[in-house]
Amino acid sequence: MAMNITFCCTNTKAEPWLEGLRAAFPQATAGVWKPGAPAADYAVVWAPPQQFLDEQPRLKALFNIGAGVDALLQLKLPPATRIVRLDDAGMSVQMAEYVCHAVIRHFREFDRYERDVAVGKWSFRKPHSRADFPIGVLGLGVLGERVARALRAFEFPVHGWSRSAKTIEGVICHSGPEQVNSFLGQCRVLVNLLPLTPETRDILNRETLSQLQPGGYLINVARGAHLVDDDLIALLDSGHLAGALLDVFRTEPLPAAHPFWQHPKIQVTPHTSARTLRSESIAQIAGKIAALGRGEPVAGIVDPVRGY
Ligand SMILES: NC(=O)c1ccc[n+]([C@@H]2O[C@H](COP(=O)([O-])OP(=O)(O)OC[C@H]3O[C@@H](n4cnc5c(N)ncnc54)[C@H](OP(=O)(O)O)[C@@H]3O)[C@@H](O)[C@H]2O)c1
């Protein structure tokens, strides 16, 4: 029987994905899922409804087209279905450029120069010392490790924190809940690249963010539910934190009345730090389907118990 690939991605144009999948597997059927569609072997998904999974009991693998699988793991999956994530697929370089840009903009005070220049003022500021700007990266996975290495290229002191112990050249690595406090206390800038799991939900709160060095700066590029919004605002208003750049929010789009929009120390971007690149992703999914078809192992299988 010919292989059947189904596509169920919210807010995503299906046709270019289907064209790419059909080109990779000319013998296969590839189409957009609708209720009552025949059972498929593989699915390409982003935020599918529960009904989709209820009606697709034969799926061998679900390919999630974003890096985060938190929304997918809220659903009830067919017992034999594995979730497979993309391996980077062009996201980590985007994340590295976003975070390096943010850190350098803050470190070099470009926002203040812009304000001065806007009123015709020719001014200089005393340069900060890199030694006074240790950066911490929460999560040293596909994205966090790339970001940590990129920051090292600019000679910032870089710390990282992960669940299991790591060795990354030039990066001071910490791991496990017992080392989180000493990690935070050694950082002034904090970059969040953790997956959203029951263990990491609300991890950016008054207690953890208070441990950053005075003048701390937060960059949240992982998930909005990592951050306790009111705690961030309180620490910015008290002066302990100097600012924050937020790309992800508990509710997206960020509601018009949310205080983050107007807060003078918060900058907001619309969940755009690392986008899924279609052609890289299709090539990877095709490679993984072919490998699974040959009975070979593939990288990126999500552990539903661990949550990422
Ligand atoms: N804003 C955007 O546009 C955007 C784009 C892509 C992704 N994201 C977000 O970025 C997240 C990270 O992506 P990724 O591909 O780098 O994930 P990943 O490869 O799965 O890496 C996750 C990292 O977090 C660590 N970790 C997980 N749970 C932990 C815990 N309880 N304590 C300490 N460390 C923990 C892991 O430790 P181990 O290494 O020990 O397992 C690993 O180093 C995604 O889940 C997604 O939410 C956002």
mmCIF file of C-alpha atoms and ligand atoms in Angstrom:
data_model
loop_
_atom_site.group_PDB
_atom_site.id
_atom_site.type_symbol
_atom_site.label_atom_id
_atom_site.label_comp_id
_atom_site.label_asym_id
_atom_site.label_seq_id
_atom_site.Cartn_x
_atom_site.Cartn_y
_atom_site.Cartn_z
ATOM 1 C CA MET A 1 0.000 0.000 0.000
ATOM 2 C CA ALA A 2 1.356 3.461 -0.885
ATOM 3 C CA MET A 3 2.566 5.591 1.991
ATOM 4 C CA ASN A 4 0.111 8.248 3.149
ATOM 5 C CA ILE A 5 1.397 11.517 4.617
ATOM 6 C CA THR A 6 -1.042 13.947 6.188
ATOM 7 C CA PHE A 7 -0.512 17.635 6.928
ATOM 8 C CA CYS A 8 -2.208 19.351 9.862
ATOM 9 C CA CYS A 9 -0.571 22.672 10.699
ATOM 10 C CA THR A 10 -2.485 25.626 12.120
ATOM 11 C CA ASN A 11 -1.733 28.994 10.455
ATOM 12 C CA THR A 12 0.574 27.453 7.842
ATOM 13 C CA LYS A 13 0.150 27.461 4.054
ATOM 14 C CA ALA A 14 -0.079 23.772 3.165
ATOM 15 C CA GLU A 15 0.598 23.663 -0.571
ATOM 16 C CA PRO A 16 4.356 24.408 -0.579
ATOM 17 C CA TRP A 17 4.886 21.731 2.119
ATOM 18 C CA LEU A 18 2.814 19.191 0.216
ATOM 19 C CA GLU A 19 4.677 19.948 -3.032
ATOM 20 C CA GLY A 20 7.989 19.335 -1.270
ATOM 21 C CA LEU A 21 6.785 16.075 0.299
ATOM 22 C CA ARG A 22 5.329 14.851 -3.003
ATOM 23 C CA ALA A 23 8.602 15.656 -4.765
ATOM 24 C CA ALA A 24 10.505 13.629 -2.151
ATOM 25 C CA PHE A 25 8.054 10.691 -2.268
ATOM 26 C CA PRO A 26 6.406 10.581 -5.714
ATOM 27 C CA GLN A 27 4.699 7.265 -4.893
ATOM 28 C CA ALA A 28 3.115 8.593 -1.695
ATOM 29 C CA THR A 29 -0.209 10.303 -1.115
ATOM 30 C CA ALA A 30 0.224 13.643 0.661
ATOM 31 C CA GLY A 31 -2.713 15.864 1.572
ATOM 32 C CA VAL A 32 -4.185 18.252 4.099
ATOM 33 C CA TRP A 33 -6.036 16.474 6.919
ATOM 34 C CA LYS A 34 -9.760 17.040 7.296
ATOM 35 C CA PRO A 35 -12.170 15.240 9.621
ATOM 36 C CA GLY A 36 -12.863 11.749 8.318
ATOM 37 C CA ALA A 37 -9.678 11.590 6.172
ATOM 38 C CA PRO A 38 -8.151 8.125 5.687
ATOM 39 C CA ALA A 39 -5.571 6.899 8.199
ATOM 40 C CA ALA A 40 -2.030 8.111 7.407
ATOM 41 C CA ASP A 41 1.418 6.676 8.159
ATOM 42 C CA TYR A 42 3.171 9.966 8.907
ATOM 43 C CA ALA A 43 1.962 13.431 9.827
ATOM 44 C CA VAL A 44 3.499 16.881 9.633
ATOM 45 C CA VAL A 45 1.915 18.962 12.379
ATOM 46 C CA TRP A 46 1.803 22.247 14.222
ATOM 47 C CA ALA A 47 -0.787 22.672 16.977
ATOM 48 C CA PRO A 48 -3.174 19.978 15.666
ATOM 49 C CA PRO A 49 -6.592 19.487 17.331
ATOM 50 C CA GLN A 50 -7.226 16.423 19.510
ATOM 51 C CA GLN A 51 -9.726 15.203 16.900
ATOM 52 C CA PHE A 52 -6.867 14.804 14.419
ATOM 53 C CA LEU A 53 -5.000 12.437 16.768
ATOM 54 C CA ASP A 54 -8.186 10.576 17.704
ATOM 55 C CA GLU A 55 -8.824 9.880 14.017
ATOM 56 C CA GLN A 56 -5.230 8.900 13.133
ATOM 57 C CA PRO A 57 -4.460 5.778 15.179
ATOM 58 C CA ARG A 58 -2.001 4.328 12.645
ATOM 59 C CA LEU A 59 0.554 7.152 12.650
ATOM 60 C CA LYS A 60 4.121 5.916 13.012
ATOM 61 C CA ALA A 61 5.528 9.396 13.528
ATOM 62 C CA LEU A 62 4.401 12.975 13.970
ATOM 63 C CA PHE A 63 6.854 15.563 12.667
ATOM 64 C CA ASN A 64 6.504 18.758 14.644
ATOM 65 C CA ILE A 65 7.558 21.738 12.522
ATOM 66 C CA GLY A 66 8.594 23.900 15.486
ATOM 67 C CA ALA A 67 11.271 23.206 18.101
ATOM 68 C CA GLY A 68 8.878 23.253 21.091
ATOM 69 C CA VAL A 69 6.615 20.248 21.641
ATOM 70 C CA ASP A 70 4.861 21.530 24.794
ATOM 71 C CA ALA A 71 1.502 22.094 23.049
ATOM 72 C CA LEU A 72 1.613 18.682 21.382
ATOM 73 C CA LEU A 73 2.320 16.905 24.659
ATOM 74 C CA GLN A 74 -0.890 18.325 26.140
ATOM 75 C CA LEU A 75 -2.817 16.092 23.709
ATOM 76 C CA LYS A 76 -3.554 12.352 23.923
ATOM 77 C CA LEU A 77 -1.450 10.616 21.298
ATOM 78 C CA PRO A 78 -2.025 7.189 19.732
ATOM 79 C CA PRO A 79 0.113 4.776 21.828
ATOM 80 C CA ALA A 80 2.545 3.768 19.064
ATOM 81 C CA THR A 81 3.061 7.270 17.639
ATOM 82 C CA ARG A 82 6.417 8.903 18.174
ATOM 83 C CA ILE A 83 6.939 12.661 18.069
ATOM 84 C CA VAL A 84 9.977 13.609 16.033
ATOM 85 C CA ARG A 85 11.379 17.110 16.161
ATOM 86 C CA LEU A 86 13.492 18.878 13.577
ATOM 87 C CA ASP A 87 17.237 18.906 14.143
ATOM 88 C CA ASP A 88 17.976 22.608 14.034
ATOM 89 C CA ALA A 89 16.802 23.087 10.387
ATOM 90 C CA GLY A 90 18.246 26.594 10.267
ATOM 91 C CA MET A 91 16.774 27.757 13.593
ATOM 92 C CA SER A 92 19.877 27.882 15.746
ATOM 93 C CA VAL A 93 21.700 30.439 13.599
ATOM 94 C CA GLN A 94 18.613 32.686 13.729
ATOM 95 C CA MET A 95 18.448 32.311 17.503
ATOM 96 C CA ALA A 96 22.163 33.086 17.811
ATOM 97 C CA GLU A 97 21.826 36.268 15.749
ATOM 98 C CA TYR A 98 18.728 37.388 17.695
ATOM 99 C CA VAL A 99 20.358 36.866 21.109
ATOM 100 C CA CYS A 100 23.767 38.293 20.146
ATOM 101 C CA HIS A 101 22.049 41.334 18.683
ATOM 102 C CA ALA A 102 20.056 41.802 21.892
ATOM 103 C CA VAL A 103 23.046 41.368 24.199
ATOM 104 C CA ILE A 104 25.261 43.693 22.172
ATOM 105 C CA ARG A 105 22.521 46.303 21.847
ATOM 106 C CA HIS A 106 22.137 46.327 25.622
ATOM 107 C CA PHE A 107 25.887 46.090 26.409
ATOM 108 C CA ARG A 108 26.806 48.898 23.994
ATOM 109 C CA GLU A 109 23.748 50.992 25.022
ATOM 110 C CA PHE A 110 22.676 51.471 21.410
ATOM 111 C CA ASP A 111 19.138 52.275 22.541
ATOM 112 C CA ARG A 112 20.482 55.295 24.437
ATOM 113 C CA TYR A 113 22.589 56.406 21.459
ATOM 114 C CA GLU A 114 19.471 56.169 19.275
ATOM 115 C CA ARG A 115 17.553 58.383 21.690
ATOM 116 C CA ASP A 116 20.387 60.942 21.763
ATOM 117 C CA VAL A 117 20.836 60.950 17.990
ATOM 118 C CA ALA A 118 17.094 61.417 17.521
ATOM 119 C CA VAL A 119 17.378 64.790 19.297
ATOM 120 C CA GLY A 120 20.604 65.763 17.531
ATOM 121 C CA LYS A 121 22.841 65.068 20.528
ATOM 122 C CA TRP A 122 26.478 63.959 19.922
ATOM 123 C CA SER A 123 27.332 62.013 23.074
ATOM 124 C CA PHE A 124 29.725 59.346 24.343
ATOM 125 C CA ARG A 125 29.214 56.774 27.030
ATOM 126 C CA LYS A 126 31.919 55.060 29.009
ATOM 127 C CA PRO A 127 32.263 51.519 27.635
ATOM 128 C CA HIS A 128 31.255 48.686 29.970
ATOM 129 C CA SER A 129 33.693 45.931 30.744
ATOM 130 C CA ARG A 130 32.821 42.482 29.380
ATOM 131 C CA ALA A 131 33.906 41.063 32.729
ATOM 132 C CA ASP A 132 30.920 42.921 34.252
ATOM 133 C CA PHE A 133 28.519 41.274 31.781
ATOM 134 C CA PRO A 134 28.523 37.555 32.483
ATOM 135 C CA ILE A 135 25.744 35.918 30.498
ATOM 136 C CA GLY A 136 23.787 32.832 31.535
ATOM 137 C CA VAL A 137 21.999 30.558 29.091
ATOM 138 C CA LEU A 138 19.217 28.423 30.567
ATOM 139 C CA GLY A 139 19.059 25.253 28.446
ATOM 140 C CA LEU A 140 22.036 23.975 26.469
ATOM 141 C CA GLY A 141 20.217 22.015 23.801
ATOM 142 C CA VAL A 142 20.216 22.558 20.049
ATOM 143 C CA LEU A 143 19.514 26.284 20.420
ATOM 144 C CA GLY A 144 21.103 27.070 23.799
ATOM 145 C CA GLU A 145 24.472 25.570 22.933
ATOM 146 C CA ARG A 146 24.616 27.459 19.623
ATOM 147 C CA VAL A 147 23.729 30.700 21.420
ATOM 148 C CA ALA A 148 26.319 30.116 24.158
ATOM 149 C CA ARG A 149 29.046 29.495 21.560
ATOM 150 C CA ALA A 150 28.035 32.578 19.566
ATOM 151 C CA LEU A 151 28.205 34.781 22.680
ATOM 152 C CA ARG A 152 31.661 33.395 23.457
ATOM 153 C CA ALA A 153 32.809 34.576 20.027
ATOM 154 C CA PHE A 154 32.275 38.131 21.368
ATOM 155 C CA GLU A 155 34.355 37.241 24.449
ATOM 156 C CA PHE A 156 31.593 37.622 27.016
ATOM 157 C CA PRO A 157 31.925 35.356 30.054
ATOM 158 C CA VAL A 158 29.265 32.703 29.360
ATOM 159 C CA HIS A 159 27.606 30.282 31.779
ATOM 160 C CA GLY A 160 25.102 27.604 30.856
ATOM 161 C CA TRP A 161 22.624 25.466 32.780
ATOM 162 C CA SER A 162 21.084 22.177 31.697
ATOM 163 C CA ARG A 163 19.579 19.069 33.216
ATOM 164 C CA SER A 164 22.573 16.815 32.501
ATOM 165 C CA ALA A 165 26.213 17.881 32.869
ATOM 166 C CA LYS A 166 27.859 19.263 29.697
ATOM 167 C CA THR A 167 31.272 20.291 28.458
ATOM 168 C CA ILE A 168 31.277 23.167 25.961
ATOM 169 C CA GLU A 169 34.566 24.852 25.213
ATOM 170 C CA GLY A 170 34.733 28.319 26.762
ATOM 171 C CA VAL A 171 31.371 27.982 28.526
ATOM 172 C CA ILE A 172 31.126 27.430 32.281
ATOM 173 C CA CYS A 173 28.548 24.659 32.505
ATOM 174 C CA HIS A 174 26.234 24.065 35.478
ATOM 175 C CA SER A 175 23.574 21.400 35.776
ATOM 176 C CA GLY A 176 20.652 20.194 37.824
ATOM 177 C CA PRO A 177 18.456 21.937 40.395
ATOM 178 C CA GLU A 178 21.264 21.939 42.990
ATOM 179 C CA GLN A 179 23.407 24.252 40.816
ATOM 180 C CA VAL A 180 20.742 26.650 39.593
ATOM 181 C CA ASN A 181 21.229 29.223 42.355
ATOM 182 C CA SER A 182 24.999 29.459 41.981
ATOM 183 C CA PHE A 183 24.512 29.673 38.199
ATOM 184 C CA LEU A 184 22.036 32.560 38.496
ATOM 185 C CA GLY A 185 24.182 34.428 41.018
ATOM 186 C CA GLN A 186 27.088 34.510 38.563
ATOM 187 C CA CYS A 187 25.046 36.035 35.715
ATOM 188 C CA ARG A 188 23.940 39.547 34.820
ATOM 189 C CA VAL A 189 22.213 38.749 31.528
ATOM 190 C CA LEU A 190 19.928 35.716 31.434
ATOM 191 C CA VAL A 191 18.832 34.053 28.188
ATOM 192 C CA ASN A 192 16.046 31.491 28.454
ATOM 193 C CA LEU A 193 16.169 28.565 26.016
ATOM 194 C CA LEU A 194 14.529 25.839 28.076
ATOM 195 C CA PRO A 195 11.677 23.696 26.785
ATOM 196 C CA LEU A 196 8.342 24.257 28.543
ATOM 197 C CA THR A 197 7.748 21.277 30.851
ATOM 198 C CA PRO A 198 6.065 20.886 34.248
ATOM 199 C CA GLU A 199 9.540 21.397 35.799
ATOM 200 C CA THR A 200 10.348 24.598 33.933
ATOM 201 C CA ARG A 201 6.935 26.338 33.907
ATOM 202 C CA ASP A 202 7.153 29.650 35.882
ATOM 203 C CA ILE A 203 10.921 29.197 36.322
ATOM 204 C CA LEU A 204 11.537 32.904 35.640
ATOM 205 C CA ASN A 205 10.003 34.308 38.814
ATOM 206 C CA ARG A 206 10.748 36.774 41.599
ATOM 207 C CA GLU A 207 12.944 34.306 43.475
ATOM 208 C CA THR A 208 15.084 33.195 40.532
ATOM 209 C CA LEU A 209 15.336 36.566 38.778
ATOM 210 C CA SER A 210 16.286 38.276 42.093
ATOM 211 C CA GLN A 211 19.416 36.174 42.151
ATOM 212 C CA LEU A 212 20.797 37.765 38.992
ATOM 213 C CA GLN A 213 23.456 40.374 39.585
ATOM 214 C CA PRO A 214 22.163 43.948 40.046
ATOM 215 C CA GLY A 215 21.319 45.564 36.706
ATOM 216 C CA GLY A 216 20.246 42.196 35.359
ATOM 217 C CA TYR A 217 18.752 41.834 31.895
ATOM 218 C CA LEU A 218 16.379 39.083 30.762
ATOM 219 C CA ILE A 219 16.006 37.714 27.237
ATOM 220 C CA ASN A 220 13.111 35.233 26.997
ATOM 221 C CA VAL A 221 13.040 33.422 23.675
ATOM 222 C CA ALA A 222 11.634 30.066 24.821
ATOM 223 C CA ARG A 223 7.989 30.145 26.009
ATOM 224 C CA GLY A 224 5.805 32.766 27.661
ATOM 225 C CA ALA A 225 4.727 30.376 30.437
ATOM 226 C CA HIS A 226 8.313 30.212 31.721
ATOM 227 C CA LEU A 227 7.916 33.778 32.958
ATOM 228 C CA VAL A 228 5.762 35.095 35.805
ATOM 229 C CA ASP A 229 4.833 38.407 34.182
ATOM 230 C CA ASP A 230 4.067 40.361 37.369
ATOM 231 C CA ASP A 231 7.331 39.269 39.007
ATOM 232 C CA LEU A 232 9.316 40.627 36.064
ATOM 233 C CA ILE A 233 7.506 43.953 36.234
ATOM 234 C CA ALA A 234 8.096 44.209 39.999
ATOM 235 C CA LEU A 235 11.842 43.574 39.614
ATOM 236 C CA LEU A 236 12.140 46.079 36.764
ATOM 237 C CA ASP A 237 10.251 48.691 38.767
ATOM 238 C CA SER A 238 12.389 48.089 41.873
ATOM 239 C CA GLY A 239 15.509 48.653 39.747
ATOM 240 C CA HIS A 240 17.026 45.219 40.395
ATOM 241 C CA LEU A 241 16.609 44.399 36.719
ATOM 242 C CA ALA A 242 17.640 46.924 34.067
ATOM 243 C CA GLY A 243 15.523 45.585 31.237
ATOM 244 C CA ALA A 244 14.055 42.692 29.328
ATOM 245 C CA LEU A 245 13.616 41.614 25.743
ATOM 246 C CA LEU A 246 10.664 39.257 25.328
ATOM 247 C CA ASP A 247 9.828 37.296 22.179
ATOM 248 C CA VAL A 248 7.274 34.880 23.657
ATOM 249 C CA PHE A 249 4.185 35.403 25.811
ATOM 250 C CA ARG A 250 1.575 33.490 27.793
ATOM 251 C CA THR A 251 -1.051 34.682 25.334
ATOM 252 C CA GLU A 252 -0.033 35.286 21.736
ATOM 253 C CA PRO A 253 -0.576 37.690 20.082
ATOM 254 C CA LEU A 254 0.235 39.717 23.208
ATOM 255 C CA PRO A 255 -3.106 41.337 24.231
ATOM 256 C CA ALA A 256 -3.316 45.060 23.488
ATOM 257 C CA ALA A 257 -3.852 45.944 27.161
ATOM 258 C CA HIS A 258 -0.884 43.933 28.464
ATOM 259 C CA PRO A 259 1.563 46.132 30.436
ATOM 260 C CA PHE A 260 4.568 44.684 28.559
ATOM 261 C CA TRP A 261 3.683 46.766 25.487
ATOM 262 C CA GLN A 262 4.158 50.090 27.270
ATOM 263 C CA HIS A 263 6.745 49.302 29.957
ATOM 264 C CA PRO A 264 9.784 51.574 29.404
ATOM 265 C CA LYS A 265 12.258 48.811 30.284
ATOM 266 C CA ILE A 266 10.665 46.068 28.190
ATOM 267 C CA GLN A 267 11.129 45.477 24.497
ATOM 268 C CA VAL A 268 8.786 43.103 22.722
ATOM 269 C CA THR A 269 9.147 41.140 19.465
ATOM 270 C CA PRO A 270 6.299 39.043 17.975
ATOM 271 C CA HIS A 271 7.615 35.465 18.497
ATOM 272 C CA THR A 272 10.033 35.844 15.664
ATOM 273 C CA SER A 273 13.450 34.996 17.098
ATOM 274 C CA ALA A 274 13.820 31.710 15.167
ATOM 275 C CA ARG A 275 11.353 30.800 12.443
ATOM 276 C CA THR A 276 10.812 27.418 10.846
ATOM 277 C CA LEU A 277 12.494 27.419 7.423
ATOM 278 C CA ARG A 278 10.358 25.447 5.008
ATOM 279 C CA SER A 279 12.804 23.920 2.545
ATOM 280 C CA GLU A 280 15.303 22.849 5.254
ATOM 281 C CA SER A 281 12.455 21.361 7.270
ATOM 282 C CA ILE A 282 10.943 19.442 4.337
ATOM 283 C CA ALA A 283 14.370 18.009 3.455
ATOM 284 C CA GLN A 284 14.835 16.830 7.054
ATOM 285 C CA ILE A 285 11.372 15.351 7.362
ATOM 286 C CA ALA A 286 11.841 13.506 4.055
ATOM 287 C CA GLY A 287 15.218 12.164 5.242
ATOM 288 C CA LYS A 288 13.688 10.970 8.500
ATOM 289 C CA ILE A 289 10.683 9.310 6.836
ATOM 290 C CA ALA A 290 13.055 7.496 4.479
ATOM 291 C CA ALA A 291 15.239 6.359 7.408
ATOM 292 C CA LEU A 292 12.218 5.161 9.414
ATOM 293 C CA GLY A 293 11.001 3.300 6.315
ATOM 294 C CA ARG A 294 14.342 1.475 6.177
ATOM 295 C CA GLY A 295 14.007 0.643 9.871
ATOM 296 C CA GLU A 296 16.896 2.947 10.858
ATOM 297 C CA PRO A 297 16.949 5.110 13.996
ATOM 298 C CA VAL A 298 16.371 8.861 13.615
ATOM 299 C CA ALA A 299 17.503 11.782 15.766
ATOM 300 C CA GLY A 300 15.061 14.061 17.547
ATOM 301 C CA ILE A 301 12.603 11.558 19.052
ATOM 302 C CA VAL A 302 10.829 13.317 21.901
ATOM 303 C CA ASP A 303 10.657 11.648 25.312
ATOM 304 C CA PRO A 304 7.048 12.266 26.432
ATOM 305 C CA VAL A 305 7.904 11.619 30.089
ATOM 306 C CA ARG A 306 10.785 14.113 30.139
ATOM 307 C CA GLY A 307 8.606 16.538 28.157
ATOM 308 C CA TYR A 308 11.108 17.520 25.439
HETATM 309 N N1 LIG B 1 10.997 31.957 20.158
HETATM 310 C C1 LIG B 1 11.108 31.133 19.137
HETATM 311 O O1 LIG B 1 10.928 31.526 17.979
HETATM 312 C C2 LIG B 1 11.510 29.711 19.387
HETATM 313 C C3 LIG B 1 11.969 28.941 18.321
HETATM 314 C C4 LIG B 1 12.406 27.658 18.561
HETATM 315 C C5 LIG B 1 12.368 27.144 19.844
HETATM 316 N N2 LIG B 1 11.912 27.894 20.868
HETATM 317 C C6 LIG B 1 11.900 27.354 22.244
HETATM 318 O O2 LIG B 1 13.229 26.992 22.613
HETATM 319 C C7 LIG B 1 13.169 25.782 23.367
HETATM 320 C C8 LIG B 1 14.515 25.090 23.354
HETATM 321 O O3 LIG B 1 14.766 24.534 22.079
HETATM 322 P P1 LIG B 1 15.965 23.488 21.826
HETATM 323 O O4 LIG B 1 15.780 23.002 20.444
HETATM 324 O O5 LIG B 1 17.269 24.072 22.177
HETATM 325 O O6 LIG B 1 15.590 22.347 22.899
HETATM 326 P P2 LIG B 1 16.411 21.047 23.292
HETATM 327 O O7 LIG B 1 17.427 20.740 22.233
HETATM 328 O O8 LIG B 1 15.425 20.004 23.659
HETATM 329 O O9 LIG B 1 17.227 21.488 24.601
HETATM 330 C C9 LIG B 1 16.621 21.735 25.829
HETATM 331 C C10 LIG B 1 17.688 22.062 26.865
HETATM 332 O O10 LIG B 1 17.045 22.390 28.090
HETATM 333 C C11 LIG B 1 17.579 21.580 29.138
HETATM 334 N N3 LIG B 1 16.535 21.276 30.133
HETATM 335 C C12 LIG B 1 15.315 20.748 29.936
HETATM 336 N N4 LIG B 1 14.656 20.601 31.099
HETATM 337 C C13 LIG B 1 15.502 21.042 32.063
HETATM 338 C C14 LIG B 1 15.426 21.149 33.472
HETATM 339 N N5 LIG B 1 14.330 20.761 34.138
HETATM 340 N N6 LIG B 1 16.479 21.650 34.127
HETATM 341 C C15 LIG B 1 17.596 22.024 33.478
HETATM 342 N N7 LIG B 1 17.743 21.960 32.135
HETATM 343 C C16 LIG B 1 16.706 21.476 31.444
HETATM 344 C C17 LIG B 1 18.036 20.311 28.458
HETATM 345 O O11 LIG B 1 18.981 19.639 29.284
HETATM 346 P P3 LIG B 1 19.721 18.296 28.771
HETATM 347 O O12 LIG B 1 20.663 18.747 27.666
HETATM 348 O O13 LIG B 1 20.448 17.814 29.956
HETATM 349 O O14 LIG B 1 18.630 17.401 28.261
HETATM 350 C C18 LIG B 1 18.620 20.889 27.160
HETATM 351 O O15 LIG B 1 19.936 21.336 27.384
HETATM 352 C C19 LIG B 1 12.039 25.006 22.691
HETATM 353 O O16 LIG B 1 11.489 24.027 23.553
HETATM 354 C C20 LIG B 1 11.042 26.091 22.362
HETATM 355 O O17 LIG B 1 10.130 26.257 23.422
HETATM 356 C C21 LIG B 1 11.487 29.174 20.669
#
